[in-house]
Short mmCIF file of C-alpha atoms in Angstrom, two decimals:
data_model
loop_
_atom_site.label_atom_id
_atom_site.label_comp_id
_atom_site.label_asym_id
_atom_site.label_seq_id
_atom_site.Cartn_x
_atom_site.Cartn_y
_atom_site.Cartn_z
CA UNK A 1 60.79 104.98 114.00
CA UNK A 2 59.01 107.90 112.33
CA UNK A 3 61.01 110.34 114.48
CA UNK A 4 64.22 108.63 113.39
CA UNK A 5 63.36 109.06 109.71
CA UNK A 6 62.47 112.68 110.36
CA UNK A 7 65.84 113.23 112.06
CA UNK A 8 67.78 111.80 109.10
CA UNK A 9 65.64 113.76 106.63
CA UNK A 10 66.21 116.99 108.53
CA UNK A 11 70.00 116.58 108.66
CA UNK A 12 70.44 114.79 105.33
CA UNK A 13 72.63 117.55 103.89
CA UNK A 14 74.90 117.46 106.94
CA UNK A 15 75.42 113.72 106.59
CA UNK A 16 75.97 114.12 102.84
CA UNK A 17 78.57 116.82 103.45
CA UNK A 18 80.41 114.65 105.99
CA UNK A 19 80.40 111.71 103.60
CA UNK A 20 81.91 113.75 100.75
CA UNK A 21 84.41 115.29 103.17
CA UNK A 22 85.54 111.82 104.25
CA UNK A 23 85.85 110.67 100.62
CA UNK A 24 87.88 113.76 99.70
CA UNK A 25 90.31 113.29 102.60
CA UNK A 26 90.67 109.62 101.74
CA UNK A 27 91.52 110.41 98.11
CA UNK A 28 94.08 113.07 99.13
CA UNK A 29 95.82 110.64 101.50
CA UNK A 30 95.84 107.73 99.05
CA UNK A 31 97.04 109.73 96.02
CA UNK A 32 99.59 112.04 97.66
CA UNK A 33 102.71 110.53 99.23
CA UNK A 34 103.52 113.57 101.41
CA UNK A 35 99.97 113.88 102.73
CA UNK A 36 99.85 110.14 103.44
CA UNK A 37 103.10 110.33 105.45
CA UNK A 38 101.80 113.32 107.44
CA UNK A 39 98.54 111.48 108.14
CA UNK A 40 100.31 108.31 109.30
CA UNK A 41 102.68 110.21 111.59
CA UNK A 42 99.83 112.27 113.06
CA UNK A 43 97.64 109.23 113.58
CA UNK A 44 100.54 107.47 115.33
CA UNK A 45 100.86 110.36 117.79
CA UNK A 46 97.11 110.71 118.45
CA UNK A 47 96.38 106.99 118.72
CA UNK A 48 99.48 106.55 120.86
CA UNK A 49 98.23 109.09 123.39
CA UNK A 50 94.78 107.49 123.51
CA UNK A 51 96.16 103.97 123.83
CA UNK A 52 98.60 105.14 126.50
CA UNK A 53 95.79 106.38 128.74
CA UNK A 54 93.80 103.18 128.25
CA UNK A 55 96.92 101.12 128.93
CA UNK A 56 97.54 102.92 132.25
CA UNK A 57 94.11 101.84 133.45
CA UNK A 58 94.70 98.23 132.36
CA UNK A 59 98.12 98.16 134.04
CA UNK A 60 96.67 99.32 137.34
CA UNK A 61 94.55 96.16 137.50
CA UNK A 62 97.36 93.92 136.20
CA UNK A 63 100.30 94.93 138.39
CA UNK A 64 100.52 91.53 140.06
CA UNK A 65 100.86 89.73 136.73
CA UNK A 66 103.48 92.23 135.52
CA UNK A 67 105.51 91.72 138.69
CA UNK A 68 105.44 87.97 138.16
CA UNK A 69 106.66 88.38 134.56
CA UNK A 70 109.46 90.72 135.64
CA UNK A 71 110.52 88.35 138.40
CA UNK A 72 110.71 85.45 135.94
CA UNK A 73 112.74 87.51 133.48
CA UNK A 74 115.09 88.74 136.21
CA UNK A 75 115.64 85.15 137.31
CA UNK A 76 116.50 84.13 133.73
CA UNK A 77 118.91 87.06 133.34
CA UNK A 78 120.59 86.27 136.66
CA UNK A 79 121.04 82.68 135.51
CA UNK A 80 122.71 83.83 132.30
CA UNK A 81 124.93 86.21 134.28
CA UNK A 82 125.99 83.42 136.63
CA UNK A 83 126.80 81.15 133.69
CA UNK A 84 128.88 83.85 131.99
CA UNK A 85 130.83 84.43 135.19
CA UNK A 86 131.59 80.73 135.56
CA UNK A 87 132.79 80.39 131.96
CA UNK A 88 134.97 83.53 131.99
CA UNK A 89 138.71 82.87 131.91
CA UNK A 90 141.37 85.36 133.12
CA UNK A 91 143.28 84.97 129.87
CA UNK A 92 140.30 85.80 127.65
CA UNK A 93 141.37 88.14 124.83
CA UNK A 94 139.25 91.26 124.49
CA UNK A 95 138.68 92.10 120.83
CA UNK A 96 138.92 95.90 120.79
CA UNK A 97 138.16 95.92 117.03
CA UNK A 98 134.72 94.36 117.52
CA UNK A 99 131.96 96.97 117.47
CA UNK A 100 128.50 96.62 118.96
CA UNK A 101 126.03 95.37 116.33
CA UNK A 102 122.69 95.63 118.11
CA UNK A 103 121.19 98.16 120.49
CA UNK A 104 118.22 97.04 122.61
CA UNK A 105 115.67 99.56 123.87
CA UNK A 106 113.03 98.43 126.41
CA UNK A 107 109.44 99.32 125.55
CA UNK A 108 105.87 98.44 126.46
CA UNK A 109 102.99 97.48 124.21
CA UNK A 110 100.07 99.86 124.76
CA UNK A 111 97.83 98.52 121.98
CA UNK A 112 97.77 95.13 120.31
CA UNK A 113 95.54 92.96 118.15
CA UNK A 114 95.64 89.31 117.06
CA UNK A 115 92.18 88.87 115.55
CA UNK A 116 92.71 90.55 112.18
CA UNK A 117 94.42 89.50 108.97
CA UNK A 118 96.93 92.37 109.24
CA UNK A 119 97.55 93.04 112.93
CA UNK A 120 99.42 96.11 114.18
CA UNK A 121 100.95 97.02 117.55
CA UNK A 122 101.63 100.36 119.25
CA UNK A 123 104.57 100.77 121.67
CA UNK A 124 105.33 103.61 124.09
CA UNK A 125 108.71 104.55 122.61
CA UNK A 126 109.54 106.79 119.63
CA UNK A 127 112.31 108.77 117.99
CA UNK A 128 112.98 110.66 121.24
CA UNK A 129 114.02 107.31 122.73
CA UNK A 130 116.13 106.18 119.77
CA UNK A 131 113.59 104.00 117.93
CA UNK A 132 114.26 103.71 114.19
CA UNK A 133 112.03 102.71 111.31
CA UNK A 134 112.32 99.03 110.31
CA UNK A 135 113.92 98.06 113.63
CA UNK A 136 112.82 94.64 114.86
CA UNK A 137 110.86 94.11 118.08
CA UNK A 138 111.44 91.05 120.22
CA UNK A 139 110.76 89.68 123.66
CA UNK A 140 112.83 87.28 125.71
CA UNK A 141 111.11 84.15 124.43
CA UNK A 142 110.23 85.11 120.85
CA UNK A 143 109.75 87.72 118.14
CA UNK A 144 107.07 90.41 117.89
CA UNK A 145 107.40 92.38 114.63
CA UNK A 146 108.94 95.33 112.73
CA UNK A 147 108.68 99.08 113.40
CA UNK A 148 106.82 100.70 110.49
CA UNK A 149 106.13 104.28 111.64
CA UNK A 150 107.98 106.28 114.29
CA UNK A 151 106.53 109.25 116.17
CA UNK A 152 108.37 111.26 118.77
CA UNK A 153 106.88 109.35 121.71
CA UNK A 154 105.18 106.33 120.15
CA UNK A 155 105.79 103.88 117.31
CA UNK A 156 103.67 101.53 115.23
CA UNK A 157 104.84 97.95 114.78
CA UNK A 158 103.78 95.46 112.12
CA UNK A 159 103.08 92.30 114.09
CA UNK A 160 104.43 88.99 112.80
CA UNK A 161 100.73 88.05 112.85
CA UNK A 162 100.33 90.04 109.65
CA UNK A 163 99.91 88.71 106.12
CA UNK A 164 102.58 91.18 104.90
CA UNK A 165 105.18 90.07 107.44
CA UNK A 166 108.07 87.87 106.27
CA UNK A 167 111.00 86.91 108.51
CA UNK A 168 114.10 84.98 107.47
CA UNK A 169 114.52 81.96 109.77
CA UNK A 170 116.45 78.71 109.99
CA UNK A 171 116.26 75.28 111.57
CA UNK A 172 118.63 75.42 114.51
CA UNK A 173 119.74 71.81 114.12
CA UNK A 174 121.01 72.00 110.53
CA UNK A 175 120.78 75.70 109.48
CA UNK A 176 118.19 75.10 106.72
CA UNK A 177 116.96 78.56 105.67
CA UNK A 178 113.30 79.51 105.11
CA UNK A 179 110.77 82.32 105.54
CA UNK A 180 108.37 82.67 108.46
CA UNK A 181 104.87 83.78 107.37
CA UNK A 182 101.35 83.79 108.82
CA UNK A 183 98.27 82.39 107.10
CA UNK A 184 95.83 84.40 109.24
CA UNK A 185 94.46 81.50 111.27
CA UNK A 186 95.84 80.58 114.71
CA UNK A 187 97.73 83.34 116.60
CA UNK A 188 100.14 80.78 118.05
CA UNK A 189 100.92 78.91 114.81
CA UNK A 190 103.00 80.28 111.92
CA UNK A 191 104.26 78.70 108.72
CA UNK A 192 107.79 78.33 107.37
CA UNK A 193 108.15 78.44 103.58
CA UNK A 194 110.91 77.79 101.04
CA UNK A 195 112.80 75.01 102.84
CA UNK A 196 113.59 72.37 100.16
CA UNK A 197 112.71 68.72 100.76
CA UNK A 198 116.36 67.78 101.25
CA UNK A 199 116.46 70.22 104.20
CA UNK A 200 115.66 67.40 106.66
CA UNK A 201 113.09 69.11 108.91
CA UNK A 202 111.79 67.04 111.82
CA UNK A 203 109.03 67.37 114.39
CA UNK A 204 110.39 69.08 117.49
CA UNK A 205 113.06 71.05 115.61
CA UNK A 206 113.64 74.55 116.96
CA UNK A 207 113.16 77.48 114.58
CA UNK A 208 115.35 80.55 115.19
CA UNK A 209 116.04 83.79 113.34
CA UNK A 210 118.67 83.47 110.61
CA UNK A 211 120.15 86.95 111.00
CA UNK A 212 119.39 87.79 107.35
CA UNK A 213 116.52 90.08 108.36
CA UNK A 214 116.69 92.74 111.08
CA UNK A 215 116.30 90.18 113.86
CA UNK A 216 119.53 89.10 115.60
CA UNK A 217 120.70 85.66 114.48
CA UNK A 218 119.73 82.74 116.68
CA UNK A 219 116.84 84.40 118.52
CA UNK A 220 114.24 81.75 119.49
CA UNK A 221 110.97 81.69 117.54
CA UNK A 222 109.17 78.38 117.90
CA UNK A 223 109.10 74.61 117.56
CA UNK A 224 108.09 72.54 114.51
CA UNK A 225 104.75 70.77 115.07
CA UNK A 226 104.12 69.75 111.46
CA UNK A 227 106.56 69.07 108.62
CA UNK A 228 105.63 67.30 105.41
CA UNK A 229 106.38 67.30 101.70
CA UNK A 230 103.34 66.74 99.50
CA UNK A 231 103.72 64.37 96.51
CA UNK A 232 105.15 66.26 93.55
CA UNK A 233 106.29 69.21 95.69
CA UNK A 234 109.93 70.27 96.22
CA UNK A 235 109.46 72.21 99.44
CA UNK A 236 108.26 71.44 102.95
CA UNK A 237 104.98 72.56 104.41
CA UNK A 238 105.95 73.46 107.97
CA UNK A 239 103.90 74.72 110.90
CA UNK A 240 105.69 76.23 113.87
CA UNK A 241 104.23 76.80 117.32
CA UNK A 242 105.51 80.11 118.66
CA UNK A 243 107.36 80.15 121.97
CA UNK A 244 105.66 83.43 122.90
CA UNK A 245 101.95 84.21 123.09
CA UNK A 246 101.44 87.58 121.36
CA UNK A 247 98.04 88.00 123.02
CA UNK A 248 99.82 88.26 126.40
CA UNK A 249 102.93 90.17 125.38
CA UNK A 250 103.59 93.39 127.31
CA UNK A 251 107.29 94.06 127.82
CA UNK A 252 109.35 94.08 124.59
CA UNK A 253 112.71 95.22 123.24
CA UNK A 254 113.27 97.33 120.13
CA UNK A 255 116.41 96.11 118.35
CA UNK A 256 118.36 98.73 116.41
CA UNK A 257 120.85 97.18 113.99
CA UNK A 258 123.84 99.55 114.11
CA UNK A 259 125.19 98.07 110.84
CA UNK A 260 121.92 98.23 108.88
CA UNK A 261 122.66 101.46 106.99
CA UNK A 262 125.98 100.11 105.72
CA UNK A 263 124.46 96.75 104.74
CA UNK A 264 121.55 98.41 102.89
CA UNK A 265 123.95 100.77 101.12
CA UNK A 266 126.11 97.90 99.86
CA UNK A 267 123.04 95.91 98.81
CA UNK A 268 121.69 98.89 96.86
CA UNK A 269 125.02 99.39 95.08
CA UNK A 270 125.21 95.71 94.08
CA UNK A 271 121.64 95.87 92.67
CA UNK A 272 122.38 99.01 90.64
CA UNK A 273 125.45 97.50 88.95
#
């Protein structure tokens, strides 16, 4: 113990210098927008490379599980393809004026967390692959989050398991609109706010994306496991069990909304008037 005190005493000025250096950098980043953006982009690149190497090791020992997931997804896609072929009619009219709305880019999660209040995710795709800021991230059976920072090879995603996340959703049965939020407790349960008491929400109802946020309309999210209106309240308290388990999510899709720029531009103009 005496040697430990002697060590700290001997290098006290070094530790003091490092502490002040850290404080100075922190103040520069917090008080300067340009420096903060540079720091976030650089940290995305560096952390992405580190997480990528760690992820390769994990994947080596989890190839069997990945193959099972891919087989299940391929089976589901083949089922949808077979159904579309059966329902196609020779006289179907092709609408040449209809333009593609969403672009899906496959990606893999290389770092993820579910234990914090504000969880973040790193994926192995960036601007070189066509990822855009604020694009949504989904998987086949549920939603994952929003892209917040884009590097050339990697991107950071705000998980829906984040206190700052808010997704516009609806009850599939009757189209009642609300907001999906997370209270920071269970990673498989989320809450739906702002559905009025006349919205008629029932246990077992399916919650899907409304299409009013960046997520495509009608994408599955979860099932209602609790719905009640407290005395004197005008809105439901709703808990939804997610269809997907974010602690086991690996393969995802980044969804680029090809109409988002036009929609945002029109919204901005209407606000300014």
